[in-house]
CSV table of C-alpha atoms and ligand atoms in Angstrom, one decimal:
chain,number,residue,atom,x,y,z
A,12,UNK,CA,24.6,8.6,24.1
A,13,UNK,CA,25.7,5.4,26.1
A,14,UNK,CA,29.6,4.7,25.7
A,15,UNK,CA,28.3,1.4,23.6
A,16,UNK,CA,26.6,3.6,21.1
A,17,UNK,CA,29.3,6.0,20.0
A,18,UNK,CA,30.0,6.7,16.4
A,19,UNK,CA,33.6,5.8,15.3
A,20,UNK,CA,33.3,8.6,13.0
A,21,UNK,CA,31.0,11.7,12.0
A,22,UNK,CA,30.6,13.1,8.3
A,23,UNK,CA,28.4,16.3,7.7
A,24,UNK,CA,26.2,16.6,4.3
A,25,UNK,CA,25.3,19.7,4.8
A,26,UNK,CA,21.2,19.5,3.5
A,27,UNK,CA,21.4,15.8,2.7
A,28,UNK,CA,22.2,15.6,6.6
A,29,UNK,CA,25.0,14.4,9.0
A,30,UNK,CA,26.3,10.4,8.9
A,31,UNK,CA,26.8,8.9,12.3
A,32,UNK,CA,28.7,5.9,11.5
A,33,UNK,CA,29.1,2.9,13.8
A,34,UNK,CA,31.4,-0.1,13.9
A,35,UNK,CA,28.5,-2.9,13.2
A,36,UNK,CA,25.4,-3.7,13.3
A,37,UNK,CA,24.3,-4.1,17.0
A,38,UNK,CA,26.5,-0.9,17.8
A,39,UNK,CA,24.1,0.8,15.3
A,40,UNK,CA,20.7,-0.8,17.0
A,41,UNK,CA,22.0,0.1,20.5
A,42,UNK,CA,22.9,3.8,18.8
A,43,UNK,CA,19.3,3.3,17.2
A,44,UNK,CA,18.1,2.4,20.4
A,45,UNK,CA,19.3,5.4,22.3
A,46,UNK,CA,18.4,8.0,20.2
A,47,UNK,CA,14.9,6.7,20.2
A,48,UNK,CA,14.6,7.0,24.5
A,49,UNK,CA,16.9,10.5,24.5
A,50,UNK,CA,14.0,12.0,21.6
A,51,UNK,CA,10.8,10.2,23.2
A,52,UNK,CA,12.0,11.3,26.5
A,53,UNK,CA,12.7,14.7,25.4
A,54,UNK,CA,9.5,15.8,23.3
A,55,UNK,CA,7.7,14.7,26.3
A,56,UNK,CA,9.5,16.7,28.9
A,57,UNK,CA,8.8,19.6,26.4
A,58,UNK,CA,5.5,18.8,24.8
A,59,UNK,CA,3.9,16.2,27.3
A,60,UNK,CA,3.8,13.7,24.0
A,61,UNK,CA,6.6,11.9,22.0
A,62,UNK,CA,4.7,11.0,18.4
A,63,UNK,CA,6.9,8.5,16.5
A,64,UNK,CA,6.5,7.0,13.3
A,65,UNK,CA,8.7,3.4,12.6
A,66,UNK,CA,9.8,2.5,9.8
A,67,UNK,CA,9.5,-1.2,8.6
A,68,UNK,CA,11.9,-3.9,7.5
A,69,UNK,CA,14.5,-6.0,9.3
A,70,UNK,CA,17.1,-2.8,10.2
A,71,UNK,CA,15.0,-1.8,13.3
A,72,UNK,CA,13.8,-5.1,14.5
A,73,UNK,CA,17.1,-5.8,16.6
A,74,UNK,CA,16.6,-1.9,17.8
A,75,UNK,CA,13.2,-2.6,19.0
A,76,UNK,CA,14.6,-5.9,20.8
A,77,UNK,CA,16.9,-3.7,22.9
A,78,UNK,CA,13.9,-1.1,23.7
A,79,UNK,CA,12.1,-3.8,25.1
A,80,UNK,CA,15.4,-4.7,27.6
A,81,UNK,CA,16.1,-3.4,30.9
A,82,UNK,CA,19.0,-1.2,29.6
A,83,UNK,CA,16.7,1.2,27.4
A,84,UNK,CA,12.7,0.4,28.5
A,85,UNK,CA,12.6,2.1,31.3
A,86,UNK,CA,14.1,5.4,29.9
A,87,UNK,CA,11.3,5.6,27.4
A,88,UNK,CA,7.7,7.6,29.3
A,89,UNK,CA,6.1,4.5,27.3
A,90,UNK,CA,2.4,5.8,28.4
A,91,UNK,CA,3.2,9.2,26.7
A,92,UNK,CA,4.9,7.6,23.5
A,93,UNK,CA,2.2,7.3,20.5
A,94,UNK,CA,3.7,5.0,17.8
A,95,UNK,CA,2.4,5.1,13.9
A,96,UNK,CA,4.3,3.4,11.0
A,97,UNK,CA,6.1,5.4,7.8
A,98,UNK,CA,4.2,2.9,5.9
A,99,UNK,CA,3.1,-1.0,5.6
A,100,UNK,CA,2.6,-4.0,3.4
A,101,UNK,CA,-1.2,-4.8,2.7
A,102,UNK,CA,-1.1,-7.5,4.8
A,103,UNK,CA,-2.9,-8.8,7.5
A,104,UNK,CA,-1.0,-7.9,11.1
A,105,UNK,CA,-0.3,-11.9,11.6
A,106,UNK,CA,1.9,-11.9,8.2
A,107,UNK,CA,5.4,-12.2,9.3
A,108,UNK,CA,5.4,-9.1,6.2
A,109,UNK,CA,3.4,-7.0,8.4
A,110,UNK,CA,5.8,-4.0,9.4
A,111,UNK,CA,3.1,-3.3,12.6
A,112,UNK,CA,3.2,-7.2,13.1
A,113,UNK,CA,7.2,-7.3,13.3
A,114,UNK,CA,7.5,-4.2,15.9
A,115,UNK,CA,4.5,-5.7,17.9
A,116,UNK,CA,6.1,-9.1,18.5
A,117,UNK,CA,9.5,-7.7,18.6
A,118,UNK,CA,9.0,-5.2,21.6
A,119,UNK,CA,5.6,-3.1,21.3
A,120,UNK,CA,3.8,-5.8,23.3
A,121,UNK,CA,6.5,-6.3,25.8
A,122,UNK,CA,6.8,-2.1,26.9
A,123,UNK,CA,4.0,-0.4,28.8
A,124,UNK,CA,2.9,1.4,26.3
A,125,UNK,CA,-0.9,1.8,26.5
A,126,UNK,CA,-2.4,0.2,23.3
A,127,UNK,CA,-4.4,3.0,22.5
A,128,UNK,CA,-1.7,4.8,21.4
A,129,UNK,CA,-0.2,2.1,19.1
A,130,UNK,CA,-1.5,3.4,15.7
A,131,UNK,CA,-1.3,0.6,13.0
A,132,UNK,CA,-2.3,0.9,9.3
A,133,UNK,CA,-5.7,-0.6,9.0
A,134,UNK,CA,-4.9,-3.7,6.8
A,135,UNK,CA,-8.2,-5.4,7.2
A,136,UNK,CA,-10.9,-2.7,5.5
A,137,UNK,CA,-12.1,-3.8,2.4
A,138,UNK,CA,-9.1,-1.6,0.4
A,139,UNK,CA,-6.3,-0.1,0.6
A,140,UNK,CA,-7.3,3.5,-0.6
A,141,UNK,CA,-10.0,3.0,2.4
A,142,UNK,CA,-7.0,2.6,4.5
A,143,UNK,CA,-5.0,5.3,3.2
A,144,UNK,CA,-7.9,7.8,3.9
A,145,UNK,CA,-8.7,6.7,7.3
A,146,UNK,CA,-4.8,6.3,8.5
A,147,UNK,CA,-4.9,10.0,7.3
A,148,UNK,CA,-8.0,10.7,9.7
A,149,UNK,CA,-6.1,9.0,12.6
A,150,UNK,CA,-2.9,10.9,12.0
A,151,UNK,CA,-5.0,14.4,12.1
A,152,UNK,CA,-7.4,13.0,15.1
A,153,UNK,CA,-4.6,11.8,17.4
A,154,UNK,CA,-2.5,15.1,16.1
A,155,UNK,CA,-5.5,17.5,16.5
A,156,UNK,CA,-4.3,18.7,13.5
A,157,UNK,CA,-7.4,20.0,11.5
A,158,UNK,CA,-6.1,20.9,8.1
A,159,UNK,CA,-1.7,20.9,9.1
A,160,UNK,CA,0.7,18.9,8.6
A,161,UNK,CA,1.5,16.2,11.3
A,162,UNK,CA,5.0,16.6,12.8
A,163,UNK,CA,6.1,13.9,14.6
A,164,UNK,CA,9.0,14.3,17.1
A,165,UNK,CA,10.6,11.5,15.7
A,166,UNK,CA,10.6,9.7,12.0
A,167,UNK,CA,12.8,6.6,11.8
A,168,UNK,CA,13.3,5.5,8.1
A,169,UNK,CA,14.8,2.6,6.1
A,170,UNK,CA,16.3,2.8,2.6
A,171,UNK,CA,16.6,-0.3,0.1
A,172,UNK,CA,19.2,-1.0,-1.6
A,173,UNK,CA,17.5,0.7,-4.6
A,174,UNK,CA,17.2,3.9,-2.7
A,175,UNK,CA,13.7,3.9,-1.9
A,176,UNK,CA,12.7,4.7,1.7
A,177,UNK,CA,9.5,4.4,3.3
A,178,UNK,CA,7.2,3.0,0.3
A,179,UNK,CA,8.2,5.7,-2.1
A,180,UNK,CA,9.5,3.2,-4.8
A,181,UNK,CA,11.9,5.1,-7.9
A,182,UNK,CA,9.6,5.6,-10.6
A,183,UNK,CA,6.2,6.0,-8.3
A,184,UNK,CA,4.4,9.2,-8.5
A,185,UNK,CA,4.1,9.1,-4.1
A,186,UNK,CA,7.4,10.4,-4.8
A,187,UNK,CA,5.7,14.1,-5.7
A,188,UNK,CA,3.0,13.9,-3.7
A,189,UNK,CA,2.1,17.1,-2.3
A,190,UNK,CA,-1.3,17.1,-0.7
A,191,UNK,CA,-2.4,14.0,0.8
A,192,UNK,CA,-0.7,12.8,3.9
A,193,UNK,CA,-1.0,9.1,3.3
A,194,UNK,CA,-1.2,7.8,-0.5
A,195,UNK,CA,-2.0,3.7,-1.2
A,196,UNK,CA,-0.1,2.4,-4.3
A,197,UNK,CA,0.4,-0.7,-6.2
A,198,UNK,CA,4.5,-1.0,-6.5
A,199,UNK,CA,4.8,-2.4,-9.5
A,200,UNK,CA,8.6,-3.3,-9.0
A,201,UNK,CA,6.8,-5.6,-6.0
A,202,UNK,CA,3.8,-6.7,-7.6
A,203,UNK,CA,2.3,-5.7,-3.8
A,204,UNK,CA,0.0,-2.9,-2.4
A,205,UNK,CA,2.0,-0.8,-0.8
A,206,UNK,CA,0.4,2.0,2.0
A,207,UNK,CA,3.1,5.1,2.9
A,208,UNK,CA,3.0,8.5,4.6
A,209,UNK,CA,3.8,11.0,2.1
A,210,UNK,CA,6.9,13.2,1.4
A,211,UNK,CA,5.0,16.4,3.4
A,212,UNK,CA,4.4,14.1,6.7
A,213,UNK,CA,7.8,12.4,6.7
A,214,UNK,CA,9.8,16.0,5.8
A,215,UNK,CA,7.5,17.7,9.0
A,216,UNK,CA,9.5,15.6,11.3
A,217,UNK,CA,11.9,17.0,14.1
A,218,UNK,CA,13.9,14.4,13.6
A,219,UNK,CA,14.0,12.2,10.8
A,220,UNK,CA,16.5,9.5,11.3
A,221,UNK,CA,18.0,6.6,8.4
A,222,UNK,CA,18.9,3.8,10.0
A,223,UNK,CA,20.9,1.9,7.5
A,224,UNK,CA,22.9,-1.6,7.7
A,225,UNK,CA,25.2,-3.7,5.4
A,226,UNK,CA,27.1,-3.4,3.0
A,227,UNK,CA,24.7,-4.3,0.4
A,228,UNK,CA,23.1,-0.8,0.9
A,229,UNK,CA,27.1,1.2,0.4
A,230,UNK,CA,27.0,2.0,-3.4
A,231,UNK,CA,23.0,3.1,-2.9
A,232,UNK,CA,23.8,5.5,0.4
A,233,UNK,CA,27.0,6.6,-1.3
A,234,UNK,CA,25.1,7.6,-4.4
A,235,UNK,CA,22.1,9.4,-2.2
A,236,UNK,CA,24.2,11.3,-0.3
A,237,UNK,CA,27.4,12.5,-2.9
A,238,UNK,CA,25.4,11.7,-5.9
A,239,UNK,CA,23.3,14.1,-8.2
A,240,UNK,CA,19.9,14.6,-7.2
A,241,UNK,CA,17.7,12.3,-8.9
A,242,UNK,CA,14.6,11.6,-6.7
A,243,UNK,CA,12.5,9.2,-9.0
A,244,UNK,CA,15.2,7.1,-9.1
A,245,UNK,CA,16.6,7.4,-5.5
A,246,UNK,CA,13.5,8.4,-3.4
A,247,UNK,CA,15.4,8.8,-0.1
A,248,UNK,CA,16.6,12.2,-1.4
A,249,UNK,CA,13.6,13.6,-1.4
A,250,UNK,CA,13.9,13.3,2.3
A,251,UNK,CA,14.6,16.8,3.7
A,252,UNK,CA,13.1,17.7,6.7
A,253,UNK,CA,11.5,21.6,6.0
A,254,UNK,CA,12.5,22.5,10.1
A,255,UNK,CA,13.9,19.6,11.3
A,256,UNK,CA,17.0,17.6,11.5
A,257,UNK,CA,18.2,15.0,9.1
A,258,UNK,CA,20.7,12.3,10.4
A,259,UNK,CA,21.8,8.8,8.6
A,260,UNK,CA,22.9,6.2,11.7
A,261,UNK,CA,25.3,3.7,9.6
A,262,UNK,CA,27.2,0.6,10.4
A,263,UNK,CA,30.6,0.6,8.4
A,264,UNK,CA,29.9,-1.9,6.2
A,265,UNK,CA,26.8,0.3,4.7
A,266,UNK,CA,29.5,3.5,5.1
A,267,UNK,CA,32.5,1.6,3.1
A,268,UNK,CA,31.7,3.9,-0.5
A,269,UNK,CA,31.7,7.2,1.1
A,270,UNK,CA,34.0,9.6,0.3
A,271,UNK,CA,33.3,12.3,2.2
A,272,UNK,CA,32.6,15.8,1.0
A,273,UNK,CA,33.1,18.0,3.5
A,274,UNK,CA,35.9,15.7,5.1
A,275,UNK,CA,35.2,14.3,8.3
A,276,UNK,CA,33.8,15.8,11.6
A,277,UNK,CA,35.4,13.6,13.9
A,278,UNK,CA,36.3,10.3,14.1
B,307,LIG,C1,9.4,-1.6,4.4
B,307,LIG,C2,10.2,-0.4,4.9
B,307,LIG,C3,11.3,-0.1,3.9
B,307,LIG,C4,12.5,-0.5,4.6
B,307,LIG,C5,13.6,-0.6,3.6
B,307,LIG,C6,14.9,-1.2,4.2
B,307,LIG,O1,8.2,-1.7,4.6
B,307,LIG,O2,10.1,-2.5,3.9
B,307,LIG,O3,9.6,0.6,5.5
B,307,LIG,O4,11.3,1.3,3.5
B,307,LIG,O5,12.9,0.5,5.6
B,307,LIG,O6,13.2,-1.5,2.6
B,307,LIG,O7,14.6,-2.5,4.7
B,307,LIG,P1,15.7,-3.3,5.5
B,307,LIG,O8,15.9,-2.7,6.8
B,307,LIG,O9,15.0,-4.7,5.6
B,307,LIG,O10,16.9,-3.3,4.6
């Protein structure tokens, strides 16, 4: 971890998983940042592959910004890196909405990664269950993974400020999904299409990593991670990663309701 990226302070929630909080919001990307070309870089000294899968929303864009700099792109084995998404709007790849659109402009098409292994939802089939079923075929195909689980090396997720992550929304039944690794749902909250991986996909991960911002999002990440368990209504517990490890990167501000359980680790 780069001097610029250190957390001012460590909290441990044992299951729910360890807090690195930082002091604002570009400390977080460039924390964000680093972790993404110390895993990539790792899984494929190990494995010969890093598979990641991004998360959408506006949290990561200034991340991907500095993985497309100097300071971070050429740390990343960009031609061994294959890149899905934890889910996507039903949108066509132009739409400033389009989570694949965002990362593309934003620092996909200024890295050498080969595009062959950019792996974005379908969002121009006919429907979104068609979608849903062939993202699912992709996932296996590029995994060689006939009837597993995918596990990607690295999982970066968002939470809104009404605790869903992903496009596991309170109240939707992708929430229990148990089977299928990718599930198309109307959101009803939204009024939208939305298409996500599925609890088992997202939980396979080695490292499945929040990245949350602002203090709009403190009373929802307090409640998440001290609160009682209450998945329908705050879908980013049902994160927990079956062998894998579970970490929240946090700016303050998004940190400022947490009272720590287990006191702090450091800090
Ligand atoms: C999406 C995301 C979603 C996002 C959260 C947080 O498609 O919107 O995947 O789960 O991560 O809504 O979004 P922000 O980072 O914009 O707060």
């Amino acid at each position: 971890m780069t001097e610029t990226s250190r957390p001012v302070q460590e909290l441990d929630y044992g299951p729910r998983g360890r807090v690195h909080i930082f002091a604002d919001a570009e400390a977080l990307a460039a924390a964000a940042a680093d972790t993404f070309a110390e895993i990539t870089s790792a899984a494929v000294t190990t494995r010969g592959r890093a598979y990641v899968a991004l998360s959408g929303g506006s949290t990561p864009k200034r991340m991907g910004e500095m993985l497309a700099t100097k300071l971070f792109r050429d740390r990343i084995p960009w031609e061994s890196v294959e890149v899905f998404w934890g889910d996507e709007r039903w949108v066509p790849e132009e739409s400033s909405e389009s989570n694949s659109g965002v990362a593309k402009r934003a620092f996909l098409d200024q890295v050498p990664i080969p595009p062959s292994r950019v792996n974005p939802f379908p969002t121009t089939v006919p429907d979104p269950e068609t979608a849903a079923i062939m993202y699912a075929t992709q996932l296996r195909t590029v995994f060689g993974e006939t009837d597993g689980v995918p596990r990607f090396d690295l999982v970066l997720l968002g939470m809104g400020d009404d605790g869903h992550t992903a496009s596991l929304f309170p109240g939707t039944a992708a929430i229990h999904e148990t089977e299928a690794l990718v599930v198309a749902h109307l959101v009803p909250k939204l009024g939208a299409t939305r298409l996500t991986l599925t609890p088992p996909v997202l939980n396979a991960g080695r490292e499945v990593i929040f990245l949350v911002g602002g203090g709009g999002k403190a009373e929802t990440l307090a409640a998440v991670l001290e609160g009682p368990e209450k998945v329908d209504e705050l879908p980013s517990q049902v994160i927990r990663p079956t062998d894998g490890r579970l970490t929240w990167l946090v700016d303050c501000a998004a940190a400022a309701r947490l009272t720590p359980l287990s006191g702090a680790i450091s800090g």
